[in-house]
Short mmCIF file of C-alpha atoms and ligand atoms in Angstrom, two decimals:
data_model
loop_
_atom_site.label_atom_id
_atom_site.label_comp_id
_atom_site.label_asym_id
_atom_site.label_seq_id
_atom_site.Cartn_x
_atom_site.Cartn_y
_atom_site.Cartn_z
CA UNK Y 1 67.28 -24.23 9.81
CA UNK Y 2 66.73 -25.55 6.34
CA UNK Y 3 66.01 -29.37 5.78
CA UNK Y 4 65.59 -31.62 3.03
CA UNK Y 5 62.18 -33.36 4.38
CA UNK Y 6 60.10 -32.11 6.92
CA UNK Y 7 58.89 -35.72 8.70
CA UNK Y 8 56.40 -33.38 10.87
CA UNK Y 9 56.93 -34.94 14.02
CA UNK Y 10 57.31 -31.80 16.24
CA UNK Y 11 60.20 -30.34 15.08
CA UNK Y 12 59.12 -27.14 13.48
CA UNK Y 13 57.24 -26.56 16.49
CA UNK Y 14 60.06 -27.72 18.80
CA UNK Y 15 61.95 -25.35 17.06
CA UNK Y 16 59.77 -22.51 16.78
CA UNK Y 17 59.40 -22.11 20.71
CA UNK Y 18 63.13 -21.70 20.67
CA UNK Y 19 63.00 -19.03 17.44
CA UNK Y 20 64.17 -21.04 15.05
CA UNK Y 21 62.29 -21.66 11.78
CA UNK Y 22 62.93 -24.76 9.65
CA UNK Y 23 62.84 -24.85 6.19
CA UNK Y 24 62.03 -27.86 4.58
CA UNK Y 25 62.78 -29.21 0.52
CA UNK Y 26 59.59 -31.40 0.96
CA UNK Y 27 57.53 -32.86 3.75
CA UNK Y 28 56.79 -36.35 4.76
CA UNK Y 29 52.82 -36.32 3.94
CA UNK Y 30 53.36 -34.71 0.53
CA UNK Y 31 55.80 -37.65 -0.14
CA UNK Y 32 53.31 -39.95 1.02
CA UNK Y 33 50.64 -38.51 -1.23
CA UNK Y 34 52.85 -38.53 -4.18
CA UNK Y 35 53.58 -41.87 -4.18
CA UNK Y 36 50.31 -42.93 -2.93
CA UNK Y 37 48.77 -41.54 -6.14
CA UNK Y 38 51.47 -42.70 -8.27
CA UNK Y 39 51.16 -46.28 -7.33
CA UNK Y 40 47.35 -46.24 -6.06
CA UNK Y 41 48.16 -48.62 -3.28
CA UNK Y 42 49.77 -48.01 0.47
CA UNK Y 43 52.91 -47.22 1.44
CA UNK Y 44 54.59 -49.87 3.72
CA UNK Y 45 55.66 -47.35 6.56
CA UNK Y 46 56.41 -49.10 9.93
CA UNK Y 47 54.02 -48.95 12.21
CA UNK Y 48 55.66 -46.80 14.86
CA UNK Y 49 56.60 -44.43 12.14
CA UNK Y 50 52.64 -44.36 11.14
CA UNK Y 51 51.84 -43.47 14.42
CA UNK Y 52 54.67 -41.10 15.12
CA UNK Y 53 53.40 -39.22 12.71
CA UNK Y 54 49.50 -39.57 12.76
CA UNK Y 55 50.19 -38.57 16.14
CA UNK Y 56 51.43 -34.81 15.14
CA UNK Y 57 48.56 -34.95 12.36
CA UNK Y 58 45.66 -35.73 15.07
CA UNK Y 59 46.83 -33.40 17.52
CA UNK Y 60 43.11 -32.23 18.40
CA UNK Y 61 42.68 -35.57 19.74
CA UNK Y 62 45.77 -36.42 21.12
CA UNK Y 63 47.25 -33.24 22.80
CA UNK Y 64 44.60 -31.38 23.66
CA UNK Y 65 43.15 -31.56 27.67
CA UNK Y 66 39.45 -32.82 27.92
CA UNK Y 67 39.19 -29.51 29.55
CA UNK Y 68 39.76 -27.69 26.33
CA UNK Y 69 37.72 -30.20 24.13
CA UNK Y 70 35.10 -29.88 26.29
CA UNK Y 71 34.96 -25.86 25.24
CA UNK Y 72 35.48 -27.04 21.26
CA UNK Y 73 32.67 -29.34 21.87
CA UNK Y 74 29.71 -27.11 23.23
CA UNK Y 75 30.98 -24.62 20.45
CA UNK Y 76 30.25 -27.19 17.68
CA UNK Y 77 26.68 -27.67 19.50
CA UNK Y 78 28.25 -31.70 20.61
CA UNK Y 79 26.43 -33.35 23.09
CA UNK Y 80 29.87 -34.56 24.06
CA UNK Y 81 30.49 -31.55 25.82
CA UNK Y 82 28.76 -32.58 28.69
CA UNK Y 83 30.91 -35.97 28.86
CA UNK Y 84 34.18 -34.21 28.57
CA UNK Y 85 33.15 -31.64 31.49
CA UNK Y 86 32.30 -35.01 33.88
CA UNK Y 87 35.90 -36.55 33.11
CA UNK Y 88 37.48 -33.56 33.77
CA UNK Y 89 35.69 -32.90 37.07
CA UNK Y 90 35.43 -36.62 38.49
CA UNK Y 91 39.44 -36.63 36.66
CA UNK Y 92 38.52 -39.77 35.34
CA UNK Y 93 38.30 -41.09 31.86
CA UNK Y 94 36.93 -44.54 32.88
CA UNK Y 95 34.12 -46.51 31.34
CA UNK Y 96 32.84 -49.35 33.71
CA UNK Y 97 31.51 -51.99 31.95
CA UNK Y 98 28.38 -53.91 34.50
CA UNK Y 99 27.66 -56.99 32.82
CA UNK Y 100 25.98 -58.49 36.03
CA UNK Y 101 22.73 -60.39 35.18
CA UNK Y 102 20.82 -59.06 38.61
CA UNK Y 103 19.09 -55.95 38.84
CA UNK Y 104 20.05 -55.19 42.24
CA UNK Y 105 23.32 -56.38 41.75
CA UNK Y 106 23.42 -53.74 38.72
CA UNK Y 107 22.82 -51.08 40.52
CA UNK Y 108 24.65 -51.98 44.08
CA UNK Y 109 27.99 -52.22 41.35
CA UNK Y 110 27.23 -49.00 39.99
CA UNK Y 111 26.53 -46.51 43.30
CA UNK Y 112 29.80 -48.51 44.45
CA UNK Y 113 32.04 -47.09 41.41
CA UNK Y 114 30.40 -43.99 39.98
CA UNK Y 115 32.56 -41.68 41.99
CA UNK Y 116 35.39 -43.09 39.97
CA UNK Y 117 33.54 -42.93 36.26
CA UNK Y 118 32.40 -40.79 34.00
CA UNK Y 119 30.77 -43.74 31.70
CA UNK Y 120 28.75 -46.75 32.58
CA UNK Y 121 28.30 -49.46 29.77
CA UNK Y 122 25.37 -51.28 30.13
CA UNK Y 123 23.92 -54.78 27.94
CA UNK Y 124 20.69 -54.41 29.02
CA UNK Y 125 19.88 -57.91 27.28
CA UNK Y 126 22.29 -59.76 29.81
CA UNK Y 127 20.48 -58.76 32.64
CA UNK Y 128 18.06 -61.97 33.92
CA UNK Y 129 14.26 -61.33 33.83
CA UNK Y 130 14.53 -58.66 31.86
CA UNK Y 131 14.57 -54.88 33.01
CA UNK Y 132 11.28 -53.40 34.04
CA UNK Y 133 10.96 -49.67 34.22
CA UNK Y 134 11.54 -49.61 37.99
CA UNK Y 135 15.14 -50.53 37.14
CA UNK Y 136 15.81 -47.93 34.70
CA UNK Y 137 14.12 -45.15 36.18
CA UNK Y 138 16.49 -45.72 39.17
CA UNK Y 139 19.59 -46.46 36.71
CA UNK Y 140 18.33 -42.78 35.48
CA UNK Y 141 18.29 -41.63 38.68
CA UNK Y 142 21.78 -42.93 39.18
CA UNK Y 143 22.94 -41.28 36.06
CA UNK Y 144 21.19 -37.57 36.99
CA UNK Y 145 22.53 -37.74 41.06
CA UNK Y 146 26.21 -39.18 40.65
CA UNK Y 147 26.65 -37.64 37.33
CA UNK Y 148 27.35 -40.03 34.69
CA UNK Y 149 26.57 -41.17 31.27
CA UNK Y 150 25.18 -43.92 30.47
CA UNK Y 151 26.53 -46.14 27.44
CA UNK Y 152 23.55 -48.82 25.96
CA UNK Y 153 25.85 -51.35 24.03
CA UNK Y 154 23.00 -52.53 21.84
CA UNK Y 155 26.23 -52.84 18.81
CA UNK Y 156 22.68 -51.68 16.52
CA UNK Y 157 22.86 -51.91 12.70
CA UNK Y 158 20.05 -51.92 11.03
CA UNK Y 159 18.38 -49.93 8.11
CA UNK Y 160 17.39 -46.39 8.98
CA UNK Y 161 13.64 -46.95 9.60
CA UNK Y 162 14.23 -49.77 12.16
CA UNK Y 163 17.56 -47.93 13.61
CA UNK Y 164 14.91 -44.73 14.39
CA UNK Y 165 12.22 -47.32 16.30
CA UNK Y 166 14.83 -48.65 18.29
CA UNK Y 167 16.61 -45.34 19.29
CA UNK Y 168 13.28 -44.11 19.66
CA UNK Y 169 12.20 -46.54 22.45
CA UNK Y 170 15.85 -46.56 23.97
CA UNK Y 171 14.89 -42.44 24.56
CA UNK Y 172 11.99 -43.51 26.19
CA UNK Y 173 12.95 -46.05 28.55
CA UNK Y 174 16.66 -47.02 29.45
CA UNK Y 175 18.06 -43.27 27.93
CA UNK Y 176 15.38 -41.88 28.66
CA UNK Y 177 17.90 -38.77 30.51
CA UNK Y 178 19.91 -38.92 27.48
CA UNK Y 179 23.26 -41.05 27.07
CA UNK Y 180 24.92 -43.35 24.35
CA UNK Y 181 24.27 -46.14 22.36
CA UNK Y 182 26.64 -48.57 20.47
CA UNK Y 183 26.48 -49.78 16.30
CA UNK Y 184 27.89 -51.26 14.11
CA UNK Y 185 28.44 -49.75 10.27
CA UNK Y 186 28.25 -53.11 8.37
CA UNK Y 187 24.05 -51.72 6.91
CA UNK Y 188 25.74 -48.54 5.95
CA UNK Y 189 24.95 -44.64 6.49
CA UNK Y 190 21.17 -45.64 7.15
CA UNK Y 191 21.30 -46.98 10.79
CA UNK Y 192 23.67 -43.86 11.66
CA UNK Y 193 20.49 -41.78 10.04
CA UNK Y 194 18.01 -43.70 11.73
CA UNK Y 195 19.98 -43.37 15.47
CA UNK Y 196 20.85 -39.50 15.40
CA UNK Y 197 17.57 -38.66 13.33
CA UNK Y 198 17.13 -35.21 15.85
CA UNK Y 199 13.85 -35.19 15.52
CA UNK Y 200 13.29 -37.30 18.47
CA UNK Y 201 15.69 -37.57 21.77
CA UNK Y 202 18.33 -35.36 20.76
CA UNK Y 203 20.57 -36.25 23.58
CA UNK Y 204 21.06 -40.00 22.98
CA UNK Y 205 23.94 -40.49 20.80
CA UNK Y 206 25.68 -42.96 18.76
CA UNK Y 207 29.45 -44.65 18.71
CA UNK Y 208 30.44 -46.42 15.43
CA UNK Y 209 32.38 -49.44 16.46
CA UNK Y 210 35.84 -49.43 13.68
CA UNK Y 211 37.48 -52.00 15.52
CA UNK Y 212 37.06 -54.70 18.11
CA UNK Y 213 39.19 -56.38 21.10
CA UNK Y 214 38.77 -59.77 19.86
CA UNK Y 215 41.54 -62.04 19.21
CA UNK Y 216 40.56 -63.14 15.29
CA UNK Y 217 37.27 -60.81 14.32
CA UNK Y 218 36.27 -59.91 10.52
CA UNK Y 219 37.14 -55.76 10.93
CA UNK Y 220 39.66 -55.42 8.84
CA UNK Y 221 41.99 -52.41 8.00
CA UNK Y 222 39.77 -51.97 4.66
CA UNK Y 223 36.31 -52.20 6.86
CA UNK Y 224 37.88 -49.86 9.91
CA UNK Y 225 38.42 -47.32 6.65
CA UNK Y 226 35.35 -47.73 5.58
CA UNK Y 227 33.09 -47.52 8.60
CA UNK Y 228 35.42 -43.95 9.50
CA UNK Y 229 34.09 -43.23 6.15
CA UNK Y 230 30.45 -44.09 6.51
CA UNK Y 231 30.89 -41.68 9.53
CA UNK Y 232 32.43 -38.68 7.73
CA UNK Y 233 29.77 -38.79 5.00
CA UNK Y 234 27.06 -39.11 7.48
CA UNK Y 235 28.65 -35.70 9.38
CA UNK Y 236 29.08 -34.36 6.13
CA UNK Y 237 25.04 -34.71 5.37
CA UNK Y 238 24.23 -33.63 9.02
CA UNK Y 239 25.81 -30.13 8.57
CA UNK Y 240 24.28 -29.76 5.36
CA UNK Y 241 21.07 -30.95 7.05
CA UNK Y 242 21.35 -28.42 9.73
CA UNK Y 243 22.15 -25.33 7.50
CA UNK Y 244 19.76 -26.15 4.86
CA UNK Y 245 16.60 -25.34 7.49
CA UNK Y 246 14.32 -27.70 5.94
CA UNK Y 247 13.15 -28.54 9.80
CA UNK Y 248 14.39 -31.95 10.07
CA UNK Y 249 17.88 -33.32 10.38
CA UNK Y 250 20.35 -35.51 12.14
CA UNK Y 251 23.31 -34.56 14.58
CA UNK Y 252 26.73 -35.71 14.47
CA UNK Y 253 27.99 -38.83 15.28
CA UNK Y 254 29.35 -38.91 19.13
CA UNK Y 255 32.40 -41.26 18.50
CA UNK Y 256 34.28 -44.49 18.16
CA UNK Y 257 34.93 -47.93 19.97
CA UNK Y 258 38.09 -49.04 18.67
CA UNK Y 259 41.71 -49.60 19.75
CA UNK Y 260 42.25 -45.94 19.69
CA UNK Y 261 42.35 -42.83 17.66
CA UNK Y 262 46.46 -44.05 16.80
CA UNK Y 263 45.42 -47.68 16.19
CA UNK Y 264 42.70 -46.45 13.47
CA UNK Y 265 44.84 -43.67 11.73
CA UNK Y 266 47.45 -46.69 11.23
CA UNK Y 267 44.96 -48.87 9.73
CA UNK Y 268 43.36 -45.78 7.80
CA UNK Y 269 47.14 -45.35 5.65
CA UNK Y 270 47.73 -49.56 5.22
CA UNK Y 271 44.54 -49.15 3.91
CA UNK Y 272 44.36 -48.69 -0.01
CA UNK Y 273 43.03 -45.59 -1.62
CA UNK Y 274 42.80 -42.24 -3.06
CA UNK Y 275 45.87 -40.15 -1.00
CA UNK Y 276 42.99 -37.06 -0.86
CA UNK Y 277 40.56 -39.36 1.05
CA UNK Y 278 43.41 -40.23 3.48
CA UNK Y 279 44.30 -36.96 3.95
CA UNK Y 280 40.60 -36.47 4.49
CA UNK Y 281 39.61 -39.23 6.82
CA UNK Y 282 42.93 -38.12 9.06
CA UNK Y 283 41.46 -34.79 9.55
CA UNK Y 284 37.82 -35.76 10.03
CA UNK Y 285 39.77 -38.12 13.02
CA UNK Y 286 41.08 -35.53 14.71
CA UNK Y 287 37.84 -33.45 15.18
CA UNK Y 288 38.47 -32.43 18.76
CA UNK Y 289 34.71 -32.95 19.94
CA UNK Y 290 34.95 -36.82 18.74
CA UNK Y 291 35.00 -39.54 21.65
CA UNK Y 292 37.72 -42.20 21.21
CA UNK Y 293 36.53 -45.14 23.82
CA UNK Y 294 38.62 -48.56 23.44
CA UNK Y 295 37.48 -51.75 25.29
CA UNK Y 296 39.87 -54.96 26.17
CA UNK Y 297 41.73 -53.17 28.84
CA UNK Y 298 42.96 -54.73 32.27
CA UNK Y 299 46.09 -53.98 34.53
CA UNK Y 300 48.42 -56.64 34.91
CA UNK Y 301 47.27 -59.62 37.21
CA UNK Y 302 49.78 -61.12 39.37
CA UNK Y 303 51.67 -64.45 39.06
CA UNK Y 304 49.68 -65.70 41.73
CA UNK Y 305 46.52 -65.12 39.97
CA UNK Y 306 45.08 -68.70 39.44
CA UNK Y 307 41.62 -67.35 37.10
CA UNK Y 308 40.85 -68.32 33.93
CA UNK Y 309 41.74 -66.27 30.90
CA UNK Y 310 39.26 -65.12 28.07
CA UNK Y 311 40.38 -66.57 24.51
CA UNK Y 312 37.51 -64.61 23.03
CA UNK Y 313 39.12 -61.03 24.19
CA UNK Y 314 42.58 -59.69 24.35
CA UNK Y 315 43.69 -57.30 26.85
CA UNK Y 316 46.54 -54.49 27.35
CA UNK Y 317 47.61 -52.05 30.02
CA UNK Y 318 45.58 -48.29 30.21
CA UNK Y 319 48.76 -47.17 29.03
CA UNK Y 320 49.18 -49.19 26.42
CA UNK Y 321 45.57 -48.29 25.08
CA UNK Y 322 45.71 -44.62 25.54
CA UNK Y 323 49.50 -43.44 24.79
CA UNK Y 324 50.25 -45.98 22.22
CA UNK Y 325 46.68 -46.69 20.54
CA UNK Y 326 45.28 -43.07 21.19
CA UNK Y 327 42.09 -43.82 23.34
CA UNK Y 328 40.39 -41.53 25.13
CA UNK Y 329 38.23 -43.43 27.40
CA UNK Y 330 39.17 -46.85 28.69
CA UNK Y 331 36.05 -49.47 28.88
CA UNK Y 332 37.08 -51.59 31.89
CA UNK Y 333 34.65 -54.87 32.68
CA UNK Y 334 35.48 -58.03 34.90
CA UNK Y 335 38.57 -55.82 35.94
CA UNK Y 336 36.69 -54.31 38.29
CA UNK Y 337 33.40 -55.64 38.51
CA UNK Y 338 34.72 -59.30 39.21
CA UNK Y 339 37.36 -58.35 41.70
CA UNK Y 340 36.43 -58.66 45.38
CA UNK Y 341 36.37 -54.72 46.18
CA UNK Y 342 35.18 -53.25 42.45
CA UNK Y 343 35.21 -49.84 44.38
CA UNK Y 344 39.08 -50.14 44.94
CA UNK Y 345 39.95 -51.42 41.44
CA UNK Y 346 38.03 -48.88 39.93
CA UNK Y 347 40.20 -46.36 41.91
CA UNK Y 348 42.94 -48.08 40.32
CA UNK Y 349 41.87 -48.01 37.03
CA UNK Y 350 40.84 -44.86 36.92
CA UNK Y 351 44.40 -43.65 38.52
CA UNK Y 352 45.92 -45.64 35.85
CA UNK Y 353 44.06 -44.18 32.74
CA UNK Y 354 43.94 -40.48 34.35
CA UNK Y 355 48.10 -40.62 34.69
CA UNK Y 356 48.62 -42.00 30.93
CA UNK Y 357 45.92 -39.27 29.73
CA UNK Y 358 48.63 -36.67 31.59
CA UNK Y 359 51.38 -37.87 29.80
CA UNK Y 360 49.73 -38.56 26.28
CA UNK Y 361 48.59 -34.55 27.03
CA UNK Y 362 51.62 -33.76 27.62
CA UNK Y 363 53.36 -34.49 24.37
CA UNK Y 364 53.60 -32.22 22.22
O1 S5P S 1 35.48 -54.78 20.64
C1 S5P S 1 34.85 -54.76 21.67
C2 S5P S 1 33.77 -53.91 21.86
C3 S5P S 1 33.11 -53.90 23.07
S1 S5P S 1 31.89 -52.73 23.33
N1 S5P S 1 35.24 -55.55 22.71
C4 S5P S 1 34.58 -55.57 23.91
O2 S5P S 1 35.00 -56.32 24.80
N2 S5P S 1 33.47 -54.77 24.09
C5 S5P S 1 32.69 -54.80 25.34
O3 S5P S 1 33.51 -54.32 26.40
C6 S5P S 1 32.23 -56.20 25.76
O4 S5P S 1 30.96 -56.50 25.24
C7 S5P S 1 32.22 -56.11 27.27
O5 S5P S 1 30.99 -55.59 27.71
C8 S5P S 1 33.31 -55.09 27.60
C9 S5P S 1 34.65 -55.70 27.98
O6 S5P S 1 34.55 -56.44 29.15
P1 S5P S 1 35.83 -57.09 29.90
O7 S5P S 1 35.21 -57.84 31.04
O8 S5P S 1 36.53 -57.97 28.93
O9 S5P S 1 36.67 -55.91 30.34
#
């Protein structure tokens, strides 16, 4: 079959499983690029259309099983492997979020929902009278015997010498079994440096927020670029560092908290710039051993429901988050830890997310 312009969304694939081979004049992404570079400034492509076709581009992370990225990450040496093996056991990519301020509430919440999680988010700074090391060596405990990960959402960001400090004391007290912690890019490639420095506690990791659930916040298209870029170079120096056996290095970063893999791909081409750094921050995106985890998710409440809503966060369905916005893992708070039986809503959520992670695997 011979075409004028390839749009590469599934076609020549579609095609090829029935024998047919398409020919194409041009393809969408080369016309992109051309007139990216010709007028140095994006392309106003409709949204859908963006994600249409960042959707073929960023396959790795969008079509491929846990079960499979689990196997690409322990073969790149991620600690993520370990994460993607849990969801795909427990069949749940659900994040609970605790932000209780009692310890034994804390932990009462948790051993009630960690059948149905692979993730639990923790601010440890919420918690009233601080935590003592009683609390996290059983939160540990938790982690090792119902086999989760724990998520510190510290949102760090700090130059590299403080970054290293704090990771160093999260490794020794509340990850002190390994897990992840949450920062911000806004000081730059240092506090990525400082937080995966290898050289002490390997296994705690870092997510770089690109995006937040807020209703009016200051990441912008332009920033969400940027901080995916602060990222790749960071990667970049870490498998330099690696090869270069000089005995000291960093690891890669874990992953994102952001809409979703879709959401940041769109906001990666209405950003401006070079059409080769585009092309490049698409494929560093769809790096099959990344973790795409996306907060401001709740299931529909009923009419009847008579509780307050939260100006300061805005909300969509687990389908919504992970077919149309691309996440991986959904990060689900008072949705299930403020509902009367959190055990049952995290069964829902977790059915929820699981069944939209079938059908955004599906797609081909
Ligand atoms: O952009 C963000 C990033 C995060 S980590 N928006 C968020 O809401 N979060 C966190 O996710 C937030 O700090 C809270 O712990 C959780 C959402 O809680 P919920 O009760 O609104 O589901």
């Amino acid at each position: 079959l011979v075409v004028f312009c390839d749009r590469e969304a599934g076609a020549r694939e579609a095609l090829q499983a029935q024998d047919v081979s398409l020919h194409s004049v041009c393809s969408l992404s080369k016309v992109l690029a051309v007139l990216q570079q010709q007028r140095n400034s994006p392309v106003p492509v409709p949204v859908h259309e963006m994600k249409k076709n960042t959707a073929h581009q960023l396959r790795g992370v969008t079509t491929l099983t846990f079960e499979d990225r689990a196997k690409h990450a322990a073969a790149v040496g991620s600690t993520n492997a370990r994460l993607f093996e849990i969801m795909t056991e427990k069949q749940s990519n659900l994040c609970v979020s605790v932000d209780l301020q009692d310890k034994e509430r804390v932990l009462e919440l948790i051993e009630a929902v960690a059948s149905k999680v692979a993730v639990v988010k923790l601010h440890l700074d919420v918690i009233r009278g601080g935590t003592n090391t009683d609390f996290l060596v059983a939160l540990n405990k938790l982690a090792q015997d119902l086999n989760f990960v724990l998520l510190i959402d510290r949102k760090l960001g700090d130059i590299g010498n403080t970054s290293r400090l704090q990771k160093q004391v999260l490794g020794e007290t509340a990850l002190s079994t390994g897990g992840l912690v949450t920062a911000h890019a806004l000081a730059g490639q240092g506090t990525l440096e400082g937080l995966l420095d290898i050289s002490t506690h390997p296994d705690v990791g870092a997510l770089l927020i690109l995006q937040m659930s807020s209703p009016v916040n200051l990441l912008s298209k332009g920033y969400t670029s940027a901080a995916l870029e602060t990222a790749m170079r960071h990667d970049a120096k870490a498998t330099a560092s690696l090869s270069s056996g000089e005995g000291h290095g960093w690891a890669q970063v874990n992953g994102f908290i952001s809409k979703g893999v879709l959401s940041v791909a769109a906001n990666v081409l209405e950003s401006t710039g070079a059409a080769s750094k585009t092309a490049a921050l698409l494929e560093y995106l769809s790096a099959a051993e990344k973790l795409h985890f996306s907060p401001g998710v709740q299931l529909p409440t009923p009419h009847t429901d008579t509780r307050p809503t939260d100006p300061t966060q805005t909300y969509r369905t687990p389908n919504i988050a992970i077919n149309d916005d691309g996440a991986d893992i959904i990060i689900v708070g008072r949705g299930i830890y403020s509902q009367a039986d959190p055990a049952a809503a995290a069964e829902q959520y977790r059915l929820a997310a699981w069944e939209a992670y079938k059908t955004k695997v599906s797609h081909e």
